[in-house]
Amino acid sequence: MYKIELKKLFHKKSIKTLIFIYAVLFLGLIGIYIYGETSLNLSIYNSGQFVLSSLNTMMAFMLPFMVIYISSNTFVTEFKNQTIKNLYLLPVKKYEIYIAKLLSVQTLIAIVLMMQLVLSLVFGTILDGFALSLNTVTTYIGAFLVLGLINLLSSLLSMFLNSSGMIIIVSYIGFMVFNVLGIIIPKLQVISLGHIMGQYQMLFSSLTLLLSVVAYYILFSVIGYQLFEKKEAMICQSE
């Protein structure tokens, strides 16, 4: 199932287009960095800083947006077109279908982050010298785990909403609401989704953050799968 879902993911034109846009933006960021360092003689970053700074820039909007769209599209498209019924007919458990869809998106996230790490490290090394630290690695892993939370949340929302656009809007409104609640009630800020997603760099430095992420993974996974099963029943009854 995992291979099937991964193959479907890489064959979707909308996802290819989104990845292309991401690549163009990231290469543009590299271009600005190179131009500033070579043509303008600006010391924009010290050794190794570009690797983390480039990640922070893409995590500010593009990476979460891309994950929300890809994750929601993975579920919404098949629900709307009723092609999900073809998967239900396969001799596999329902949870295998659900997990395969989530893992395919998570694999894509891992590939994108790995390519970004390698490219930013290469260009950073050329201009400022090699500097791959443990902090850099843990920060990228933290980003991977936080984007995984967004993947789970988006798939969960797909059980209620029939549009990737609506899921994107609801997700961003939800994040803003969480942030506001964190300001109003400071005790909630530490475990709020908005706070956790903004602190991915510190994920392995704070036990509270790490445990919160684990708790959200378990919560979203369980609720998401329960809703996925109910969605199957609704689709089968509509035949």
Coordinates of N, CA and C in Angstrom, one line a residue:
M1 N 0.8 -1.2 0.0 CA 0.0 0.0 0.0 C 0.9 1.3 0.0
Y2 N 1.9 1.2 0.8 CA 2.8 2.4 0.8 C 3.4 2.7 -0.5
K3 N 3.8 1.7 -1.3 CA 4.4 2.0 -2.6 C 3.4 2.5 -3.5
I4 N 2.1 2.0 -3.4 CA 1.0 2.5 -4.3 C 0.7 4.0 -4.0
E5 N 0.6 4.3 -2.7 CA 0.3 5.7 -2.4 C 1.5 6.7 -2.7
L6 N 2.7 6.2 -2.6 CA 3.9 7.0 -2.9 C 3.9 7.3 -4.4
K7 N 3.6 6.3 -5.2 CA 3.6 6.4 -6.7 C 2.5 7.3 -7.1
K8 N 1.3 7.3 -6.5 CA 0.2 8.2 -6.8 C 0.6 9.6 -6.5
L9 N 1.2 9.8 -5.4 CA 1.6 11.1 -4.9 C 2.5 11.8 -5.9
F10 N 3.5 11.1 -6.4 CA 4.5 11.6 -7.3 C 3.9 11.8 -8.7
H11 N 2.8 11.3 -9.0 CA 2.2 11.4 -10.4 C 1.2 12.5 -10.5
K12 N 0.8 13.1 -9.3 CA -0.2 14.2 -9.4 C 0.5 15.5 -9.9
K13 N -0.1 16.1 -10.9 CA 0.4 17.3 -11.5 C 0.4 18.5 -10.5
S14 N -0.6 18.6 -9.7 CA -0.7 19.7 -8.8 C 0.5 19.7 -7.7
I15 N 0.8 18.4 -7.3 CA 1.9 18.3 -6.3 C 3.2 18.5 -7.0
K16 N 3.4 18.1 -8.2 CA 4.6 18.4 -9.0 C 4.8 19.9 -9.1
T17 N 3.7 20.6 -9.4 CA 3.8 22.0 -9.6 C 4.2 22.7 -8.3
L18 N 3.6 22.2 -7.2 CA 3.9 22.8 -5.9 C 5.4 22.6 -5.5
I19 N 5.9 21.4 -5.7 CA 7.3 21.1 -5.4 C 8.2 22.0 -6.3
F20 N 7.8 22.2 -7.6 CA 8.6 23.0 -8.5 C 8.6 24.4 -8.0
I21 N 7.5 25.0 -7.5 CA 7.4 26.3 -6.9 C 8.3 26.4 -5.7
Y22 N 8.3 25.4 -4.9 CA 9.1 25.3 -3.7 C 10.6 25.4 -4.1
A23 N 11.0 24.6 -5.1 CA 12.4 24.5 -5.6 C 12.8 25.9 -6.1
V24 N 11.9 26.5 -6.9 CA 12.3 27.8 -7.4 C 12.5 28.8 -6.3
L25 N 11.6 28.8 -5.3 CA 11.8 29.8 -4.2 C 13.1 29.5 -3.4
F26 N 13.4 28.2 -3.2 CA 14.6 27.9 -2.4 C 15.8 28.2 -3.2
L27 N 15.8 27.9 -4.5 CA 17.0 28.3 -5.3 C 17.1 29.8 -5.4
G28 N 16.0 30.5 -5.4 CA 16.1 32.0 -5.4 C 16.7 32.5 -4.1
L29 N 16.4 31.8 -3.0 CA 17.0 32.2 -1.7 C 18.5 31.9 -1.8
I30 N 18.9 30.8 -2.4 CA 20.3 30.5 -2.5 C 21.0 31.6 -3.4
G31 N 20.3 32.0 -4.5 CA 20.8 33.0 -5.4 C 21.1 34.3 -4.7
I32 N 20.1 34.7 -3.9 CA 20.3 36.0 -3.1 C 21.5 35.9 -2.2
Y33 N 21.6 34.7 -1.5 CA 22.7 34.5 -0.6 C 24.1 34.6 -1.4
I34 N 24.1 33.9 -2.5 CA 25.4 33.9 -3.3 C 25.7 35.3 -3.8
Y35 N 24.7 36.0 -4.3 CA 24.9 37.4 -4.8 C 25.4 38.3 -3.7
G36 N 24.8 38.2 -2.5 CA 25.2 39.1 -1.4 C 26.6 38.8 -1.0
E37 N 27.0 37.5 -1.0 CA 28.3 37.2 -0.5 C 29.4 37.5 -1.5
T38 N 29.1 37.3 -2.8 CA 30.2 37.4 -3.8 C 30.2 38.8 -4.5
S39 N 29.0 39.3 -4.9 CA 29.0 40.5 -5.6 C 29.0 41.7 -4.7
L40 N 28.3 41.7 -3.6 CA 28.2 42.8 -2.7 C 29.2 42.7 -1.5
N41 N 29.9 41.6 -1.5 CA 30.9 41.4 -0.4 C 30.3 41.6 1.0
L42 N 29.1 41.1 1.1 CA 28.4 41.1 2.4 C 28.6 39.8 3.2
S43 N 28.9 39.9 4.4 CA 29.0 38.7 5.2 C 27.6 38.4 5.9
I44 N 26.7 37.9 5.1 CA 25.3 37.8 5.5 C 25.2 36.7 6.7
Y45 N 25.9 35.6 6.5 CA 25.9 34.6 7.5 C 27.3 34.2 7.9
N46 N 27.5 33.7 9.1 CA 28.7 33.1 9.5 C 28.7 31.7 9.1
S47 N 29.8 31.0 9.3 CA 29.9 29.6 8.9 C 28.8 28.7 9.5
G48 N 28.0 28.1 8.6 CA 26.9 27.2 9.0 C 25.6 27.8 9.2
Q49 N 25.5 29.1 9.3 CA 24.2 29.8 9.6 C 23.2 29.7 8.5
F50 N 23.7 29.7 7.2 CA 22.8 29.6 6.1 C 21.9 28.4 6.1
V51 N 22.5 27.3 6.6 CA 21.8 26.0 6.6 C 20.5 26.1 7.4
L52 N 20.6 26.7 8.6 CA 19.5 26.9 9.5 C 18.6 28.0 9.1
S53 N 19.2 29.1 8.6 CA 18.4 30.3 8.2 C 17.5 30.0 7.1
S54 N 18.0 29.2 6.1 CA 17.2 28.8 4.9 C 16.0 28.0 5.4
L55 N 16.3 27.1 6.3 CA 15.2 26.3 6.9 C 14.1 27.1 7.6
N56 N 14.6 28.1 8.4 CA 13.7 29.0 9.1 C 12.8 29.8 8.1
T57 N 13.4 30.2 7.0 CA 12.7 31.0 6.0 C 11.6 30.2 5.4
M58 N 11.9 28.9 5.0 CA 10.9 28.1 4.3 C 9.9 27.5 5.3
M59 N 10.3 27.4 6.6 CA 9.3 26.9 7.6 C 8.3 28.0 8.0
A60 N 8.7 29.3 7.7 CA 7.8 30.4 8.0 C 6.4 30.3 7.3
F61 N 6.4 29.8 6.1 CA 5.2 29.7 5.4 C 5.1 28.5 4.4
M62 N 6.1 28.4 3.5 CA 6.0 27.5 2.4 C 5.9 26.1 2.7
L63 N 6.8 25.6 3.6 CA 6.8 24.2 4.0 C 5.4 23.8 4.7
P64 N 4.9 24.5 5.7 CA 3.6 24.1 6.3 C 2.5 24.2 5.2
F65 N 2.5 25.2 4.4 CA 1.5 25.3 3.3 C 1.5 24.1 2.4
M66 N 2.7 23.7 2.0 CA 2.9 22.6 1.1 C 2.4 21.3 1.7
V67 N 2.7 21.1 3.0 CA 2.3 19.9 3.7 C 0.8 19.8 3.8
I68 N 0.2 20.9 4.2 CA -1.3 21.0 4.4 C -1.9 20.6 3.0
Y69 N -1.5 21.2 2.0 CA -2.1 21.0 0.7 C -1.9 19.5 0.2
I70 N -0.7 19.0 0.3 CA -0.4 17.7 -0.2 C -1.2 16.6 0.6
S71 N -1.1 16.8 2.0 CA -1.8 15.9 2.9 C -3.3 15.9 2.6
S72 N -3.9 17.0 2.6 CA -5.4 17.1 2.4 C -5.8 16.6 1.0
N73 N -5.0 17.0 0.0 CA -5.3 16.5 -1.3 C -5.2 15.0 -1.5
T74 N -4.3 14.4 -0.7 CA -4.2 12.9 -0.8 C -5.5 12.2 -0.4
F75 N -6.2 12.8 0.6 CA -7.4 12.2 1.1 C -8.6 12.8 0.3
V76 N -8.7 14.1 0.2 CA -9.9 14.8 -0.3 C -10.2 14.3 -1.7
T77 N -9.2 14.3 -2.6 CA -9.4 13.9 -4.0 C -10.0 12.5 -4.1
E78 N -9.6 11.6 -3.4 CA -10.1 10.2 -3.5 C -11.5 10.1 -2.9
F79 N -11.8 10.9 -1.8 CA -13.1 11.0 -1.3 C -14.1 11.6 -2.3
K80 N -13.7 12.7 -2.9 CA -14.6 13.4 -3.8 C -14.9 12.6 -5.1
N81 N -13.8 11.9 -5.6 CA -14.0 11.1 -6.8 C -14.4 9.7 -6.6
Q82 N -14.6 9.4 -5.3 CA -15.0 8.0 -4.9 C -14.0 6.9 -5.3
T83 N -12.8 7.3 -5.7 CA -11.8 6.3 -6.0 C -11.3 5.6 -4.8
I84 N -11.6 6.1 -3.6 CA -11.2 5.4 -2.4 C -11.8 4.0 -2.3
K85 N -12.9 3.8 -3.0 CA -13.6 2.5 -2.9 C -12.7 1.5 -3.5
N86 N -11.9 1.8 -4.5 CA -11.0 0.8 -5.1 C -10.0 0.3 -4.1
L87 N -9.6 1.2 -3.2 CA -8.7 0.7 -2.1 C -9.4 -0.1 -1.1
Y88 N -10.6 0.2 -0.8 CA -11.4 -0.6 0.1 C -11.6 -2.0 -0.3
L89 N -11.5 -2.2 -1.6 CA -11.8 -3.6 -2.2 C -10.5 -4.4 -2.1
L90 N -9.4 -3.8 -1.9 CA -8.1 -4.6 -1.8 C -8.1 -5.4 -0.5
P91 N -7.4 -6.6 -0.6 CA -7.3 -7.4 0.6 C -6.3 -6.9 1.7
V92 N -6.6 -5.7 2.2 CA -5.7 -5.1 3.2 C -6.5 -4.5 4.3
K93 N -6.0 -4.3 5.4 CA -6.7 -3.7 6.6 C -6.9 -2.2 6.3
K94 N -7.9 -1.7 6.8 CA -8.2 -0.2 6.6 C -7.1 0.7 7.2
Y95 N -6.6 0.2 8.3 CA -5.5 1.0 8.9 C -4.3 1.1 8.1
E96 N -4.1 0.0 7.2 CA -2.9 0.0 6.3 C -3.1 1.1 5.3
I97 N -4.3 1.3 4.8 CA -4.5 2.3 3.8 C -4.3 3.7 4.4
Y98 N -4.8 3.9 5.6 CA -4.7 5.2 6.3 C -3.2 5.5 6.6
I99 N -2.5 4.5 7.1 CA -1.1 4.7 7.4 C -0.2 4.9 6.2
A100 N -0.5 4.2 5.1 CA 0.2 4.3 3.9 C 0.1 5.7 3.3
K101 N -1.1 6.3 3.4 CA -1.3 7.7 2.9 C -0.5 8.6 3.7
L102 N -0.5 8.5 5.0 CA 0.3 9.4 5.9 C 1.8 9.2 5.6
L103 N 2.2 8.0 5.5 CA 3.7 7.8 5.3 C 4.2 8.3 4.0
S104 N 3.3 8.2 3.0 CA 3.7 8.7 1.6 C 4.0 10.2 1.7
V105 N 3.1 10.9 2.4 CA 3.3 12.4 2.5 C 4.5 12.6 3.4
Q106 N 4.7 11.9 4.5 CA 5.8 12.1 5.3 C 7.2 11.8 4.6
T107 N 7.1 10.8 3.7 CA 8.3 10.5 2.9 C 8.7 11.6 2.0
L108 N 7.7 12.3 1.4 CA 7.9 13.4 0.6 C 8.5 14.6 1.4
I109 N 8.0 14.8 2.6 CA 8.6 15.8 3.5 C 10.0 15.5 3.8
A110 N 10.4 14.2 4.0 CA 11.7 13.9 4.3 C 12.6 14.1 3.1
I111 N 12.2 13.8 1.9 CA 13.0 14.0 0.7 C 13.2 15.5 0.5
V112 N 12.2 16.4 0.7 CA 12.3 17.8 0.5 C 13.3 18.4 1.5
L113 N 13.2 18.0 2.8 CA 14.1 18.5 3.8 C 15.5 18.0 3.6
M114 N 15.7 16.8 3.2 CA 17.0 16.2 2.9 C 17.7 17.0 1.8
M115 N 16.9 17.2 0.7 CA 17.5 18.0 -0.4 C 17.8 19.4 0.0
Q116 N 17.0 20.0 0.8 CA 17.3 21.4 1.3 C 18.5 21.4 2.1
L117 N 18.7 20.4 3.0 CA 19.8 20.3 3.9 C 21.1 20.2 3.0
V118 N 21.1 19.3 2.1 CA 22.3 19.0 1.2 C 22.6 20.3 0.4
L119 N 21.7 20.9 -0.3 CA 21.9 22.0 -1.1 C 22.4 23.2 -0.3
S120 N 21.7 23.5 0.8 CA 22.2 24.6 1.6 C 23.5 24.4 2.3
L121 N 23.8 23.1 2.6 CA 25.1 22.8 3.2 C 26.2 22.9 2.1
V122 N 25.9 22.5 0.9 CA 26.9 22.6 -0.2 C 27.3 24.1 -0.5
F123 N 26.2 24.9 -0.7 CA 26.5 26.3 -1.0 C 27.0 27.1 0.2
G124 N 26.6 26.7 1.4 CA 27.1 27.3 2.6 C 28.6 27.0 2.8
T125 N 29.0 25.8 2.4 CA 30.4 25.3 2.6 C 31.3 26.0 1.6
I126 N 30.8 26.2 0.3 CA 31.5 26.9 -0.7 C 31.9 28.3 -0.3
L127 N 30.9 29.0 0.3 CA 31.1 30.4 0.6 C 31.6 30.7 2.0
D128 N 31.2 29.9 2.9 CA 31.6 30.2 4.3 C 32.3 29.1 5.1
G129 N 32.5 28.0 4.4 CA 33.2 26.8 5.0 C 32.2 25.8 5.6
F130 N 32.6 24.6 5.7 CA 31.8 23.5 6.1 C 31.5 23.6 7.6
A131 N 30.2 23.4 8.0 CA 29.8 23.5 9.4 C 28.5 22.7 9.6
L132 N 28.6 21.4 9.7 CA 27.4 20.6 10.0 C 27.5 20.1 11.4
S133 N 26.6 20.7 12.3 CA 26.7 20.5 13.7 C 25.5 19.6 14.1
L134 N 25.6 19.1 15.3 CA 24.5 18.3 15.9 C 23.3 19.1 16.0
N135 N 23.4 20.4 16.3 CA 22.3 21.3 16.4 C 21.5 21.4 15.1
T136 N 22.3 21.5 14.0 CA 21.7 21.5 12.6 C 20.9 20.3 12.4
V137 N 21.4 19.1 12.7 CA 20.7 17.9 12.4 C 19.4 17.8 13.2
T138 N 19.5 18.1 14.5 CA 18.4 18.0 15.4 C 17.3 19.0 15.0
T139 N 17.7 20.2 14.5 CA 16.8 21.2 14.0 C 16.0 20.7 12.8
Y140 N 16.7 20.1 11.9 CA 16.0 19.5 10.7 C 15.1 18.3 11.1
I141 N 15.5 17.5 12.1 CA 14.6 16.4 12.6 C 13.4 17.0 13.3
G142 N 13.6 18.1 14.0 CA 12.5 18.8 14.7 C 11.5 19.3 13.7
A143 N 12.0 19.9 12.6 CA 11.1 20.4 11.5 C 10.3 19.2 10.9
F144 N 11.0 18.1 10.7 CA 10.4 16.9 10.1 C 9.2 16.5 11.0
L145 N 9.4 16.4 12.3 CA 8.4 16.0 13.3 C 7.2 16.9 13.4
V146 N 7.5 18.2 13.3 CA 6.5 19.2 13.4 C 5.6 19.2 12.1
L147 N 6.3 19.1 11.0 CA 5.6 19.0 9.7 C 4.7 17.7 9.7
G148 N 5.2 16.6 10.4 CA 4.4 15.4 10.5 C 3.1 15.7 11.3
L149 N 3.2 16.5 12.3 CA 2.0 16.9 13.0 C 1.0 17.6 12.1
I150 N 1.5 18.5 11.2 CA 0.7 19.2 10.3 C 0.1 18.2 9.3
N151 N 0.8 17.2 8.9 CA 0.3 16.2 8.0 C -0.9 15.4 8.7
L152 N -0.7 15.0 9.9 CA -1.8 14.3 10.7 C -3.0 15.2 10.8
L153 N -2.8 16.5 11.2 CA -3.9 17.4 11.4 C -4.7 17.6 10.1
S154 N -3.9 17.8 9.0 CA -4.6 18.0 7.7 C -5.4 16.8 7.3
S155 N -4.8 15.6 7.5 CA -5.6 14.4 7.1 C -6.9 14.3 8.0
L156 N -6.8 14.7 9.2 CA -7.9 14.7 10.1 C -9.0 15.6 9.6
L157 N -8.6 16.8 9.2 CA -9.6 17.8 8.7 C -10.2 17.4 7.4
S158 N -9.5 16.5 6.7 CA -10.0 16.0 5.4 C -11.2 15.2 5.6
M159 N -11.4 14.7 6.8 CA -12.6 13.8 7.0 C -13.9 14.7 7.1
F160 N -13.7 16.0 7.4 CA -14.8 16.9 7.5 C -15.0 17.9 6.3
L161 N -13.9 18.3 5.7 CA -13.9 19.3 4.7 C -13.6 18.6 3.3
N162 N -14.3 19.1 2.3 CA -14.1 18.5 1.0 C -13.3 19.3 0.0
S163 N -12.5 20.2 0.5 CA -11.7 21.1 -0.3 C -10.4 21.4 0.4
S164 N -9.3 21.2 -0.4 CA -7.9 21.5 0.1 C -7.8 22.9 0.5
G165 N -8.4 23.8 -0.3 CA -8.4 25.2 0.0 C -9.0 25.6 1.3
M166 N -10.2 24.9 1.6 CA -10.8 25.2 2.9 C -10.0 24.6 4.1
I167 N -9.3 23.5 3.8 CA -8.5 22.9 4.9 C -7.3 23.9 5.2
I168 N -6.8 24.5 4.2 CA -5.6 25.4 4.3 C -6.1 26.6 5.2
I169 N -7.3 27.2 4.8 CA -7.8 28.3 5.5 C -8.1 28.0 7.0
V170 N -8.8 26.9 7.2 CA -9.2 26.5 8.5 C -7.9 26.2 9.4
S171 N -6.9 25.6 8.8 CA -5.7 25.3 9.5 C -5.0 26.6 10.0
Y172 N -4.9 27.6 9.1 CA -4.2 28.8 9.5 C -5.0 29.6 10.5
I173 N -6.3 29.6 10.3 CA -7.2 30.2 11.3 C -7.0 29.6 12.7
G174 N -7.0 28.2 12.6 CA -6.8 27.5 13.9 C -5.5 27.8 14.6
F175 N -4.4 27.9 13.8 CA -3.1 28.2 14.4 C -3.1 29.6 15.0
M176 N -3.8 30.6 14.3 CA -3.9 31.9 14.9 C -4.7 31.9 16.2
V177 N -5.8 31.1 16.2 CA -6.6 31.0 17.4 C -5.8 30.4 18.6
F178 N -5.0 29.4 18.3 CA -4.2 28.8 19.3 C -3.2 29.8 19.9
N179 N -2.6 30.6 19.0 CA -1.6 31.6 19.4 C -2.3 32.7 20.3
V180 N -3.5 33.1 19.9 CA -4.2 34.1 20.7 C -4.6 33.5 22.1
L181 N -5.0 32.2 22.1 CA -5.3 31.6 23.4 C -4.1 31.5 24.3
G182 N -2.9 31.2 23.6 CA -1.7 31.1 24.4 C -1.3 32.5 25.1
I183 N -1.7 33.6 24.4 CA -1.4 34.9 24.9 C -2.4 35.2 26.1
I184 N -3.6 34.8 25.9 CA -4.7 35.1 26.9 C -4.5 34.2 28.1
I185 N -4.2 32.9 27.9 CA -4.0 32.0 28.9 C -2.5 31.4 28.8
P186 N -1.6 32.1 29.5 CA -0.1 31.7 29.3 C 0.2 30.3 29.6
K187 N -0.6 29.6 30.5 CA -0.3 28.2 30.8 C -0.6 27.3 29.6
L188 N -1.4 27.7 28.7 CA -1.8 26.9 27.5 C -0.7 27.1 26.4
Q189 N 0.1 28.1 26.5 CA 1.0 28.4 25.4 C 2.0 27.3 25.2
V190 N 2.5 26.8 26.3 CA 3.5 25.7 26.2 C 3.1 24.5 25.4
I191 N 1.8 24.2 25.5 CA 1.3 23.0 24.8 C 0.4 23.3 23.6
S192 N 0.4 24.6 23.3 CA -0.5 25.0 22.1 C 0.3 24.6 20.8
L193 N -0.5 24.2 19.8 CA 0.1 23.8 18.5 C 0.9 24.9 17.9
G194 N 0.4 26.1 18.0 CA 1.1 27.2 17.4 C 2.5 27.4 18.0
H195 N 2.6 27.3 19.3 CA 3.8 27.4 20.0 C 4.8 26.3 19.7
I196 N 4.3 25.1 19.6 CA 5.1 23.9 19.3 C 5.7 24.0 17.9
M197 N 4.9 24.4 17.0 CA 5.3 24.5 15.6 C 6.3 25.6 15.4
G198 N 6.3 26.6 16.3 CA 7.2 27.7 16.2 C 8.5 27.5 16.9
Q199 N 8.5 26.4 17.7 CA 9.7 26.0 18.5 C 10.4 24.7 18.1
Y200 N 10.3 24.4 16.8 CA 10.8 23.1 16.3 C 12.3 23.0 16.5
Q201 N 13.0 24.2 16.6 CA 14.4 24.3 16.8 C 14.8 23.8 18.2
M202 N 13.9 23.9 19.1 CA 14.1 23.6 20.5 C 13.5 22.3 21.0
L203 N 13.1 21.5 20.0 CA 12.3 20.3 20.3 C 13.0 19.3 21.2
F204 N 14.3 19.1 20.9 CA 15.1 18.2 21.7 C 15.8 18.8 22.9
S205 N 15.5 20.1 23.1 CA 16.1 20.8 24.3 C 15.1 20.9 25.4
S206 N 13.8 20.7 25.1 CA 12.7 20.8 26.1 C 11.9 19.5 26.1
L207 N 11.9 18.9 27.3 CA 11.1 17.7 27.5 C 9.6 17.9 27.4
T208 N 9.2 19.1 27.8 CA 7.8 19.5 27.7 C 7.3 19.5 26.2
L209 N 8.1 20.2 25.4 CA 7.8 20.3 24.0 C 7.8 18.9 23.3
L210 N 8.8 18.1 23.6 CA 8.9 16.7 23.0 C 7.7 15.9 23.4
L211 N 7.4 15.9 24.7 CA 6.2 15.1 25.2 C 4.9 15.6 24.6
S212 N 4.8 16.9 24.4 CA 3.6 17.5 23.8 C 3.5 17.0 22.3
V213 N 4.6 16.9 21.6 CA 4.6 16.4 20.2 C 4.1 15.0 20.2
V214 N 4.7 14.2 21.1 CA 4.3 12.7 21.1 C 2.9 12.6 21.4
A215 N 2.4 13.4 22.4 CA 0.9 13.3 22.8 C 0.0 13.7 21.6
Y216 N 0.4 14.8 20.9 CA -0.4 15.2 19.7 C -0.3 14.1 18.6
Y217 N 0.8 13.5 18.4 CA 0.9 12.4 17.4 C -0.1 11.3 17.7
I218 N -0.1 10.9 19.0 CA -1.0 9.8 19.4 C -2.5 10.2 19.2
L219 N -2.8 11.4 19.7 CA -4.1 12.0 19.7 C -4.6 12.1 18.2
F220 N -3.9 12.7 17.4 CA -4.3 12.9 16.0 C -4.4 11.6 15.2
S221 N -3.5 10.7 15.5 CA -3.5 9.4 14.8 C -4.7 8.6 15.1
V222 N -5.0 8.5 16.4 CA -6.2 7.8 16.9 C -7.5 8.4 16.4
I223 N -7.7 9.7 16.5 CA -8.9 10.4 16.1 C -9.0 10.3 14.6
G224 N -7.9 10.5 13.9 CA -7.9 10.5 12.4 C -8.3 9.1 11.9
Y225 N -7.8 8.1 12.5 CA -8.1 6.7 12.0 C -9.6 6.4 12.3
Q226 N -10.1 6.8 13.4 CA -11.5 6.6 13.8 C -12.4 7.3 12.8
L227 N -12.0 8.5 12.4 CA -12.8 9.2 11.4 C -12.7 8.6 10.0
F228 N -11.5 8.1 9.7 CA -11.3 7.4 8.4 C -12.2 6.2 8.3
E229 N -12.4 5.4 9.4 CA -13.3 4.3 9.4 C -14.7 4.7 9.2
K230 N -15.1 5.8 9.8 CA -16.5 6.3 9.7 C -16.7 6.8 8.3
K231 N -15.7 7.4 7.7 CA -15.8 7.9 6.3 C -16.0 6.8 5.4
E232 N -15.4 5.7 5.6 CA -15.5 4.5 4.8 C -17.0 4.0 4.8
A233 N -17.6 4.0 6.0 CA -18.9 3.5 6.2 C -19.9 4.4 5.5
M234 N -19.7 5.7 5.5 CA -20.5 6.7 4.9 C -20.5 6.6 3.4
I235 N -19.3 6.3 2.8 CA -19.1 6.2 1.4 C -19.8 4.9 0.9
C236 N -19.6 3.8 1.6 CA -20.2 2.6 1.2 C -21.7 2.6 1.3
Q237 N -22.3 3.4 2.3 CA -23.7 3.5 2.4 C -24.3 4.4 1.3
S238 N -23.5 5.2 0.7 CA -24.0 6.1 -0.3 C -24.1 5.5 -1.7
E239 N -23.6 4.3 -1.8 CA -23.6 3.6 -3.1 C -25.1 3.2 -3.5

